[in-house]
Amino acid sequence: MNRPAAPATSYEKLRAAIVRGEIAPNSRLVESDVVTSFDMTRAAVRNALIRLEQEGLVVREPHRGARVRQVTDSEAIEILQARAVLEGLAVRLTAERIDKAGAERLRESLARHRALLESGDLLGASDANADLHATLLQLSGHSTAQRLIHGLNSQTVRYQYRTILIAGRPAASQAEHAAIVEAVIAHEPEKAEDAMRRHLFNVADALQRGALTRIDSVSRGVIEAGGG
C-alpha cells in the first residue's frame, strides 16, 4: 500500500512557484514578502534563497537582494541538448524494464497529449507533454538521471509554453512522442534512446531558429506578439 505524499514544505512551495512561473523571471524576492506569502521565518527565507541560487533559479546581488533568474535562449538550448543525452539513457532503461502497467500509463499519457492538441488546448498539451516525459523518466528507475533532469527542467519550464507555439512543432512533437512510446513498449532500448535524443534535439533546433511567440509567464494565457 502506497503511503500518502508528505505535505510540501514552505521551501518546496516557494520553489514550485518559481518553476511554474507564478513568480515571473527577474521578479525581486523581497524577504518580508516571502515570509508572509510562504509562512517562513526570515532565517528560513535566507536559507531557501541560498539553495535556490545553488540550483540556478535565483540570483543574489550585493545591496540589491534576490531576484528570479532569467534563463536565456542559448542556455535553454544547451539544457535541451543535455536532456537529450540524459533522457535518452533513461528511456533505454525504461524500454528494458517496462511492464504491462507501465505500458498502459504511457499509452494513457500519450492519448491525453493527443486529445489536448486536437482540441486546441496548447497549454494543456504542454503540461501533458511534461507529464509524459516525467512518466518515462520515473519508469526508468534511474534515480540519478531523475534528479539531474529535474534540476535541468526546473530552469526551462517556461520554454515549454513557447516551443509548442512554433508552427508545425505540436504535430511533430506528437509523432516523436508516439515513436518513443512505441519503442519503449516494444522493449527496443536502442530505438527508444535514439527516438528520445532526436526528439529533444529537434526541439532545441526549433528554439535555436528563434522568432518564437511569447506567453505571459504569470497568467499562462496571454499571448504576446514578437520574436524570441
Short mmCIF file of C-alpha atoms in Angstrom, two decimals:
data_model
loop_
_atom_site.label_atom_id
_atom_site.label_comp_id
_atom_site.label_asym_id
_atom_site.label_seq_id
_atom_site.Cartn_x
_atom_site.Cartn_y
_atom_site.Cartn_z
CA MET A 1 0.00 0.00 0.00
CA ASN A 2 1.42 3.38 -1.04
CA ARG A 3 1.94 5.97 1.66
CA PRO A 4 0.35 9.38 1.10
CA ALA A 5 2.79 12.04 -0.09
CA ALA A 6 4.20 14.27 2.64
CA PRO A 7 2.86 17.85 2.64
CA ALA A 8 5.07 20.27 0.71
CA THR A 9 7.41 22.34 2.84
CA SER A 10 7.46 26.13 2.63
CA TYR A 11 10.72 25.91 0.66
CA GLU A 12 9.15 23.47 -1.81
CA LYS A 13 6.14 25.76 -2.25
CA LEU A 14 8.42 28.75 -2.95
CA ARG A 15 10.49 26.72 -5.41
CA ALA A 16 7.37 25.42 -7.16
CA ALA A 17 6.01 28.96 -7.54
CA ILE A 18 9.22 29.98 -9.31
CA VAL A 19 9.37 26.87 -11.51
CA ARG A 20 5.71 27.18 -12.59
CA GLY A 21 6.20 30.84 -13.46
CA GLU A 22 3.85 32.14 -10.76
CA ILE A 23 6.74 34.37 -9.73
CA ALA A 24 7.93 35.85 -13.02
CA PRO A 25 11.57 35.92 -14.21
CA ASN A 26 13.52 38.93 -12.91
CA SER A 27 10.98 39.50 -10.12
CA ARG A 28 12.57 40.65 -6.89
CA LEU A 29 12.19 38.32 -3.93
CA VAL A 30 11.65 40.70 -1.04
CA GLU A 31 12.37 38.91 2.21
CA SER A 32 9.39 40.32 4.12
CA ASP A 33 7.01 39.39 1.26
CA VAL A 34 8.32 35.83 1.10
CA VAL A 35 7.96 35.49 4.90
CA THR A 36 4.29 36.44 4.64
CA SER A 37 3.38 34.62 1.43
CA PHE A 38 5.04 31.31 2.27
CA ASP A 39 4.77 31.31 6.06
CA MET A 40 8.53 31.18 6.60
CA THR A 41 10.84 32.68 9.16
CA ARG A 42 13.45 35.17 7.97
CA ALA A 43 16.18 32.61 8.65
CA ALA A 44 14.31 30.03 6.57
CA VAL A 45 13.93 32.53 3.72
CA ARG A 46 17.66 33.27 3.70
CA ASN A 47 18.49 29.55 3.65
CA ALA A 48 15.94 28.98 0.88
CA LEU A 49 17.45 31.74 -1.27
CA ILE A 50 20.90 30.20 -0.88
CA ARG A 51 19.57 26.81 -2.01
CA LEU A 52 17.68 28.34 -4.93
CA GLU A 53 20.79 30.23 -6.00
CA GLN A 54 22.75 26.98 -5.98
CA GLU A 55 20.08 25.44 -8.21
CA GLY A 56 20.32 28.32 -10.65
CA LEU A 57 16.78 29.57 -10.02
CA VAL A 58 17.67 32.73 -8.12
CA VAL A 59 20.34 35.41 -8.41
CA ARG A 60 21.50 37.25 -5.27
CA GLU A 61 23.25 40.58 -5.74
CA PRO A 62 25.05 42.66 -3.07
CA HIS A 63 22.92 45.55 -1.80
CA ARG A 64 20.13 44.64 -4.26
CA GLY A 65 18.72 41.44 -2.80
CA ALA A 66 17.50 38.40 -4.71
CA ARG A 67 15.54 38.01 -7.92
CA VAL A 68 14.25 35.13 -10.02
CA ARG A 69 16.85 34.24 -12.62
CA GLN A 70 16.00 34.67 -16.30
CA VAL A 71 17.28 31.76 -18.39
CA THR A 72 18.47 32.90 -21.83
CA ASP A 73 17.55 31.20 -25.10
CA SER A 74 21.12 29.97 -25.55
CA GLU A 75 21.09 28.40 -22.07
CA ALA A 76 17.72 26.77 -22.77
CA ILE A 77 19.12 25.25 -25.97
CA GLU A 78 22.14 23.84 -24.12
CA ILE A 79 19.87 22.40 -21.43
CA LEU A 80 17.70 20.69 -24.05
CA GLN A 81 20.82 19.19 -25.60
CA ALA A 82 21.96 17.90 -22.20
CA ARG A 83 18.49 16.50 -21.54
CA ALA A 84 18.64 14.64 -24.86
CA VAL A 85 21.59 12.62 -23.60
CA LEU A 86 20.23 12.01 -20.11
CA GLU A 87 16.66 11.24 -21.13
CA GLY A 88 17.96 9.02 -23.92
CA LEU A 89 19.71 6.94 -21.27
CA ALA A 90 16.57 6.94 -19.12
CA VAL A 91 14.22 5.68 -21.84
CA ARG A 92 16.72 2.97 -22.76
CA LEU A 93 16.30 1.67 -19.22
CA THR A 94 12.54 2.16 -19.36
CA ALA A 95 12.38 0.03 -22.51
CA GLU A 96 14.33 -2.70 -20.74
CA ARG A 97 12.14 -2.66 -17.62
CA ILE A 98 8.65 -1.74 -18.86
CA ASP A 99 5.76 -3.95 -17.68
CA LYS A 100 2.08 -4.04 -18.65
CA ALA A 101 1.06 -1.46 -16.05
CA GLY A 102 3.80 0.92 -17.15
CA ALA A 103 2.90 0.45 -20.80
CA GLU A 104 -0.72 1.35 -20.03
CA ARG A 105 0.37 4.50 -18.20
CA LEU A 106 2.38 5.58 -21.24
CA ARG A 107 -0.50 4.88 -23.64
CA GLU A 108 -2.87 6.94 -21.49
CA SER A 109 -0.38 9.81 -21.21
CA LEU A 110 0.21 9.82 -24.96
CA ALA A 111 -3.54 9.72 -25.67
CA ARG A 112 -4.12 12.66 -23.31
CA HIS A 113 -1.43 14.69 -25.08
CA ARG A 114 -3.01 13.91 -28.48
CA ALA A 115 -6.53 14.78 -27.31
CA LEU A 116 -5.45 18.15 -25.91
CA LEU A 117 -3.63 19.02 -29.13
CA GLU A 118 -6.67 18.08 -31.22
CA SER A 119 -8.91 20.22 -29.01
CA GLY A 120 -6.60 23.22 -29.50
CA ASP A 121 -5.59 23.41 -25.84
CA LEU A 122 -1.90 24.07 -26.42
CA LEU A 123 -1.13 24.99 -22.83
CA GLY A 124 -2.82 21.83 -21.59
CA ALA A 125 -0.92 19.83 -24.22
CA SER A 126 2.32 21.38 -22.98
CA ASP A 127 1.55 20.16 -19.45
CA ALA A 128 0.69 16.71 -20.85
CA ASN A 129 4.00 16.71 -22.70
CA ALA A 130 5.85 17.33 -19.44
CA ASP A 131 3.81 14.58 -17.75
CA LEU A 132 4.73 12.06 -20.47
CA HIS A 133 8.43 12.84 -20.10
CA ALA A 134 8.13 12.57 -16.32
CA THR A 135 6.39 9.19 -16.60
CA LEU A 136 9.05 7.82 -18.95
CA LEU A 137 11.73 9.01 -16.54
CA GLN A 138 10.01 7.60 -13.45
CA LEU A 139 9.58 4.20 -15.09
CA SER A 140 13.31 4.06 -15.82
CA GLY A 141 14.08 3.69 -12.12
CA HIS A 142 17.31 5.68 -12.60
CA SER A 143 17.32 7.95 -9.55
CA THR A 144 20.42 9.94 -10.54
CA ALA A 145 19.06 10.71 -14.00
CA GLN A 146 15.75 11.73 -12.44
CA ARG A 147 17.47 14.15 -10.09
CA LEU A 148 19.66 15.69 -12.78
CA ILE A 149 16.85 16.05 -15.31
CA HIS A 150 14.53 17.54 -12.68
CA GLY A 151 17.16 20.19 -11.99
CA LEU A 152 17.53 20.98 -15.70
CA ASN A 153 13.76 21.08 -16.27
CA SER A 154 13.21 23.47 -13.38
CA GLN A 155 15.24 26.11 -15.23
CA THR A 156 13.47 25.78 -18.59
CA VAL A 157 9.86 25.05 -17.68
CA ARG A 158 8.74 28.39 -19.10
CA TYR A 159 10.14 27.45 -22.51
CA GLN A 160 7.72 24.54 -22.79
CA TYR A 161 4.94 27.05 -23.46
CA ARG A 162 6.99 28.81 -26.12
CA THR A 163 8.21 25.84 -28.15
CA ILE A 164 4.72 24.37 -28.54
CA LEU A 165 3.68 27.54 -30.39
CA ILE A 166 6.22 27.06 -33.18
CA ALA A 167 4.45 26.35 -36.46
CA GLY A 168 4.36 22.60 -37.08
CA ARG A 169 6.00 21.75 -33.78
CA PRO A 170 2.89 20.33 -31.98
CA ALA A 171 2.23 17.75 -34.72
CA ALA A 172 5.92 16.87 -34.92
CA SER A 173 6.10 16.52 -31.15
CA GLN A 174 3.11 14.16 -31.12
CA ALA A 175 4.70 11.95 -33.79
CA GLU A 176 8.03 11.93 -31.97
CA HIS A 177 6.40 11.06 -28.65
CA ALA A 178 4.49 8.23 -30.33
CA ALA A 179 7.77 6.84 -31.72
CA ILE A 180 9.36 6.94 -28.26
CA VAL A 181 6.43 5.22 -26.56
CA GLU A 182 6.15 2.60 -29.31
CA ALA A 183 9.84 1.69 -28.96
CA VAL A 184 9.62 1.55 -25.17
CA ILE A 185 6.54 -0.70 -25.13
CA ALA A 186 8.15 -2.94 -27.77
CA HIS A 187 11.20 -3.39 -25.47
CA GLU A 188 13.57 -1.82 -28.02
CA PRO A 189 16.13 0.10 -25.91
CA GLU A 190 18.35 1.41 -28.71
CA LYS A 191 15.38 2.56 -30.77
CA ALA A 192 13.82 4.27 -27.74
CA GLU A 193 17.06 6.07 -26.88
CA ASP A 194 17.53 7.25 -30.46
CA ALA A 195 13.91 8.46 -30.66
CA MET A 196 14.21 10.48 -27.44
CA ARG A 197 17.50 12.05 -28.47
CA ARG A 198 16.13 13.03 -31.89
CA HIS A 199 13.01 14.50 -30.28
CA LEU A 200 14.85 16.76 -27.85
CA PHE A 201 17.50 17.80 -30.38
CA ASN A 202 14.65 18.73 -32.74
CA VAL A 203 13.09 20.89 -30.02
CA ALA A 204 16.47 22.55 -29.39
CA ASP A 205 16.89 23.22 -33.12
CA ALA A 206 13.41 24.76 -33.30
CA LEU A 207 14.19 27.02 -30.36
CA GLN A 208 17.51 27.99 -31.90
CA ARG A 209 15.77 29.21 -35.04
CA GLY A 210 14.12 31.81 -32.82
CA ALA A 211 11.24 34.14 -33.66
CA LEU A 212 9.07 32.39 -31.08
CA THR A 213 5.79 33.69 -29.73
CA ARG A 214 5.96 34.58 -26.06
CA ILE A 215 3.45 33.63 -23.39
CA ASP A 216 2.92 35.67 -20.28
CA SER A 217 4.54 33.55 -17.56
CA VAL A 218 2.13 34.59 -14.85
CA SER A 219 -1.25 34.14 -16.50
CA ARG A 220 -0.07 31.36 -18.83
CA GLY A 221 -2.73 32.53 -21.23
CA VAL A 222 -1.84 35.98 -22.58
CA ILE A 223 -0.04 35.65 -25.91
CA GLU A 224 2.25 38.48 -26.90
CA ALA A 225 3.38 39.11 -30.48
CA GLY A 226 7.09 39.36 -31.06
CA GLY A 227 10.30 37.45 -31.58
CA GLY A 228 12.24 35.35 -29.13
#
